[in-house]
Amino acid sequence: MMNLFNAGLVAVVLGAAGVSAVTVGDLQGALCSPGVEALGGEQFSTLVAALDAAKDVEVGDIPSDQNLVIVAPTNDAFAAALEELGVTAEALLSDTDTLASILSVHVGFAESDEATSAVDLAKSSLTFMVDGQESPLESTWPVDGEQVAGVSIMGPVNTADVASVISCVGGEQTLFAADSVLLPESLAPTPTPTPTPTPTPTPPTPAGSAPATSMLVSAGALVLGALQFL
């Protein structure tokens, strides 16, 4: 079966004497029909708006002999990410540099069905997980129409749980519907420093008073001295 992803990009990748000039729009246009239908749902409208806003951004060289992997965050996932980043959807869509850096960790390429991770466009890893364990890409695909439970994708900074998986073109394209937006390393949250505990001050000894230990020693000496005269 011909890989529709490869067929959709062949004019771009090979048309200019082998020089790649693939854009986000090219990738979006090369998706298989089930993937296009999935992204047409209301729950992915923010992702589609992001892809449209960054459609002219070049993504570099695209391997033509590997499996295309797309992590597709839902609208709720984007809403949570926008709140965490402290930006509005309008501000993010107008900031193509930041938008491209986010999208770059949602598109990857796996060498085979048995690969346990893909290399994304940012050259970092997208690791396939089932029940918290690294697993081959093919183990995340639906079995007899039933979704595999416990699927997640670990990105460079955070992990996204997967609600559903679409595999098409004989497994050469896989789309993961995710409940979180994966963040690139450039947007990793700054860890909150642990406050240094303040030492408890020692109460000052009143002037003219001896420490309790010294007073006990002195009292003991007086008792022993008195016993010597008995």
PDB file of N, CA and C in Angstrom, residues 86-123:
ATOM      1  N   GLY A  86       0.341  31.366  30.951  1.00  0.00           N
ATOM      2  CA  GLY A  86      -0.050  32.744  31.230  1.00  0.00           C
ATOM      3  C   GLY A  86      -0.258  33.581  29.978  1.00  0.00           C
ATOM      4  N   VAL A  87      -0.757  32.955  28.907  1.00  0.00           N
ATOM      5  CA  VAL A  87      -1.012  33.683  27.664  1.00  0.00           C
ATOM      6  C   VAL A  87      -2.422  33.365  27.176  1.00  0.00           C
ATOM      7  N   THR A  88      -2.933  34.211  26.300  1.00  0.00           N
ATOM      8  CA  THR A  88      -4.234  33.977  25.696  1.00  0.00           C
ATOM      9  C   THR A  88      -4.052  33.212  24.393  1.00  0.00           C
ATOM     10  N   ALA A  89      -5.141  32.640  23.905  1.00  0.00           N
ATOM     11  CA  ALA A  89      -5.080  31.925  22.627  1.00  0.00           C
ATOM     12  C   ALA A  89      -4.697  32.877  21.505  1.00  0.00           C
ATOM     13  N   GLU A  90      -5.232  34.096  21.536  1.00  0.00           N
ATOM     14  CA  GLU A  90      -4.920  35.082  20.498  1.00  0.00           C
ATOM     15  C   GLU A  90      -3.443  35.430  20.494  1.00  0.00           C
ATOM     16  N   ALA A  91      -2.859  35.593  21.701  1.00  0.00           N
ATOM     17  CA  ALA A  91      -1.432  35.937  21.789  1.00  0.00           C
ATOM     18  C   ALA A  91      -0.563  34.806  21.273  1.00  0.00           C
ATOM     19  N   LEU A  92      -0.921  33.567  21.601  1.00  0.00           N
ATOM     20  CA  LEU A  92      -0.136  32.426  21.139  1.00  0.00           C
ATOM     21  C   LEU A  92      -0.217  32.279  19.624  1.00  0.00           C
ATOM     22  N   LEU A  93      -1.401  32.416  19.072  1.00  0.00           N
ATOM     23  CA  LEU A  93      -1.575  32.257  17.625  1.00  0.00           C
ATOM     24  C   LEU A  93      -0.841  33.333  16.834  1.00  0.00           C
ATOM     25  N   SER A  94      -0.616  34.477  17.462  1.00  0.00           N
ATOM     26  CA  SER A  94       0.099  35.553  16.766  1.00  0.00           C
ATOM     27  C   SER A  94       1.610  35.466  16.955  1.00  0.00           C
ATOM     28  N   ASP A  95       2.057  34.629  17.885  1.00  0.00           N
ATOM     29  CA  ASP A  95       3.491  34.444  18.150  1.00  0.00           C
ATOM     30  C   ASP A  95       3.948  33.174  17.433  1.00  0.00           C
ATOM     31  N   THR A  96       4.296  33.311  16.167  1.00  0.00           N
ATOM     32  CA  THR A  96       4.597  32.120  15.363  1.00  0.00           C
ATOM     33  C   THR A  96       5.829  31.373  15.848  1.00  0.00           C
ATOM     34  N   ASP A  97       6.794  32.064  16.439  1.00  0.00           N
ATOM     35  CA  ASP A  97       7.994  31.380  16.936  1.00  0.00           C
ATOM     36  C   ASP A  97       7.638  30.428  18.073  1.00  0.00           C
ATOM     37  N   THR A  98       6.884  30.949  19.058  1.00  0.00           N
ATOM     38  CA  THR A  98       6.489  30.096  20.187  1.00  0.00           C
ATOM     39  C   THR A  98       5.541  29.003  19.715  1.00  0.00           C
ATOM     40  N   LEU A  99       4.627  29.351  18.843  1.00  0.00           N
ATOM     41  CA  LEU A  99       3.674  28.379  18.322  1.00  0.00           C
ATOM     42  C   LEU A  99       4.398  27.251  17.588  1.00  0.00           C
ATOM     43  N   ALA A 100       5.369  27.610  16.760  1.00  0.00           N
ATOM     44  CA  ALA A 100       6.121  26.594  16.020  1.00  0.00           C
ATOM     45  C   ALA A 100       6.910  25.697  16.956  1.00  0.00           C
ATOM     46  N   SER A 101       7.456  26.268  18.043  1.00  0.00           N
ATOM     47  CA  SER A 101       8.230  25.454  18.989  1.00  0.00           C
ATOM     48  C   SER A 101       7.333  24.443  19.688  1.00  0.00           C
ATOM     49  N   ILE A 102       6.069  24.826  19.951  1.00  0.00           N
ATOM     50  CA  ILE A 102       5.123  23.901  20.584  1.00  0.00           C
ATOM     51  C   ILE A 102       4.705  22.808  19.596  1.00  0.00           C
ATOM     52  N   LEU A 103       4.349  23.214  18.387  1.00  0.00           N
ATOM     53  CA  LEU A 103       3.915  22.240  17.388  1.00  0.00           C
ATOM     54  C   LEU A 103       5.024  21.260  17.029  1.00  0.00           C
ATOM     55  N   SER A 104       6.272  21.705  17.116  1.00  0.00           N
ATOM     56  CA  SER A 104       7.396  20.852  16.703  1.00  0.00           C
ATOM     57  C   SER A 104       7.540  19.603  17.568  1.00  0.00           C
ATOM     58  N   VAL A 105       7.047  19.646  18.811  1.00  0.00           N
ATOM     59  CA  VAL A 105       7.152  18.456  19.668  1.00  0.00           C
ATOM     60  C   VAL A 105       5.882  17.608  19.609  1.00  0.00           C
ATOM     61  N   HIS A 106       5.007  17.938  18.663  1.00  0.00           N
ATOM     62  CA  HIS A 106       3.785  17.149  18.478  1.00  0.00           C
ATOM     63  C   HIS A 106       3.790  16.376  17.160  1.00  0.00           C
ATOM     64  N   VAL A 107       4.881  16.486  16.417  1.00  0.00           N
ATOM     65  CA  VAL A 107       5.027  15.751  15.156  1.00  0.00           C
ATOM     66  C   VAL A 107       6.354  15.013  15.193  1.00  0.00           C
ATOM     67  N   GLY A 108       6.289  13.702  15.031  1.00  0.00           N
ATOM     68  CA  GLY A 108       7.516  12.910  15.081  1.00  0.00           C
ATOM     69  C   GLY A 108       7.518  11.808  14.046  1.00  0.00           C
ATOM     70  N   PHE A 109       8.651  11.110  13.981  1.00  0.00           N
ATOM     71  CA  PHE A 109       8.820  10.022  13.015  1.00  0.00           C
ATOM     72  C   PHE A 109       9.454   8.833  13.716  1.00  0.00           C
ATOM     73  N   ALA A 110       8.785   7.689  13.620  1.00  0.00           N
ATOM     74  CA  ALA A 110       9.278   6.451  14.227  1.00  0.00           C
ATOM     75  C   ALA A 110       9.872   5.572  13.141  1.00  0.00           C
ATOM     76  N   GLU A 111      10.989   4.931  13.439  1.00  0.00           N
ATOM     77  CA  GLU A 111      11.687   4.150  12.427  1.00  0.00           C
ATOM     78  C   GLU A 111      10.900   2.933  11.980  1.00  0.00           C
ATOM     79  N   SER A 112      10.086   2.384  12.884  1.00  0.00           N
ATOM     80  CA  SER A 112       9.304   1.200  12.529  1.00  0.00           C
ATOM     81  C   SER A 112       8.138   1.055  13.490  1.00  0.00           C
ATOM     82  N   ASP A 113       7.276   0.062  13.208  1.00  0.00           N
ATOM     83  CA  ASP A 113       6.152  -0.217  14.103  1.00  0.00           C
ATOM     84  C   ASP A 113       6.627  -0.657  15.481  1.00  0.00           C
ATOM     85  N   GLU A 114       7.834  -1.223  15.539  1.00  0.00           N
ATOM     86  CA  GLU A 114       8.354  -1.761  16.794  1.00  0.00           C
ATOM     87  C   GLU A 114       9.138  -0.736  17.608  1.00  0.00           C
ATOM     88  N   ALA A 115       9.305   0.474  17.074  1.00  0.00           N
ATOM     89  CA  ALA A 115      10.044   1.516  17.792  1.00  0.00           C
ATOM     90  C   ALA A 115       9.282   1.935  19.044  1.00  0.00           C
ATOM     91  N   THR A 116      10.008   2.190  20.114  1.00  0.00           N
ATOM     92  CA  THR A 116       9.370   2.631  21.358  1.00  0.00           C
ATOM     93  C   THR A 116       9.351   4.150  21.491  1.00  0.00           C
ATOM     94  N   SER A 117       9.912   4.855  20.524  1.00  0.00           N
ATOM     95  CA  SER A 117       9.874   6.315  20.552  1.00  0.00           C
ATOM     96  C   SER A 117      10.017   6.858  19.141  1.00  0.00           C
ATOM     97  N   ALA A 118       9.645   8.097  18.981  1.00  0.00           N
ATOM     98  CA  ALA A 118       9.789   8.804  17.713  1.00  0.00           C
ATOM     99  C   ALA A 118      10.677  10.017  17.948  1.00  0.00           C
ATOM    100  N   VAL A 119      11.329  10.477  16.900  1.00  0.00           N
ATOM    101  CA  VAL A 119      12.111  11.710  16.971  1.00  0.00           C
ATOM    102  C   VAL A 119      11.233  12.829  16.415  1.00  0.00           C
ATOM    103  N   ASP A 120      10.965  13.844  17.252  1.00  0.00           N
ATOM    104  CA  ASP A 120      10.071  14.907  16.790  1.00  0.00           C
ATOM    105  C   ASP A 120      10.847  15.953  15.993  1.00  0.00           C
ATOM    106  N   LEU A 121      10.126  16.953  15.501  1.00  0.00           N
ATOM    107  CA  LEU A 121      10.740  17.978  14.660  1.00  0.00           C
ATOM    108  C   LEU A 121      11.721  18.852  15.423  1.00  0.00           C
ATOM    109  N   ALA A 122      11.655  18.812  16.756  1.00  0.00           N
ATOM    110  CA  ALA A 122      12.610  19.562  17.583  1.00  0.00           C
ATOM    111  C   ALA A 122      13.834  18.722  17.928  1.00  0.00           C
ATOM    112  N   LYS A 123      13.910  17.507  17.347  1.00  0.00           N
ATOM    113  CA  LYS A 123      15.019  16.566  17.580  1.00  0.00           C
ATOM    114  C   LYS A 123      15.034  16.015  18.999  1.00  0.00           C
TER     115      LYS A 123
END
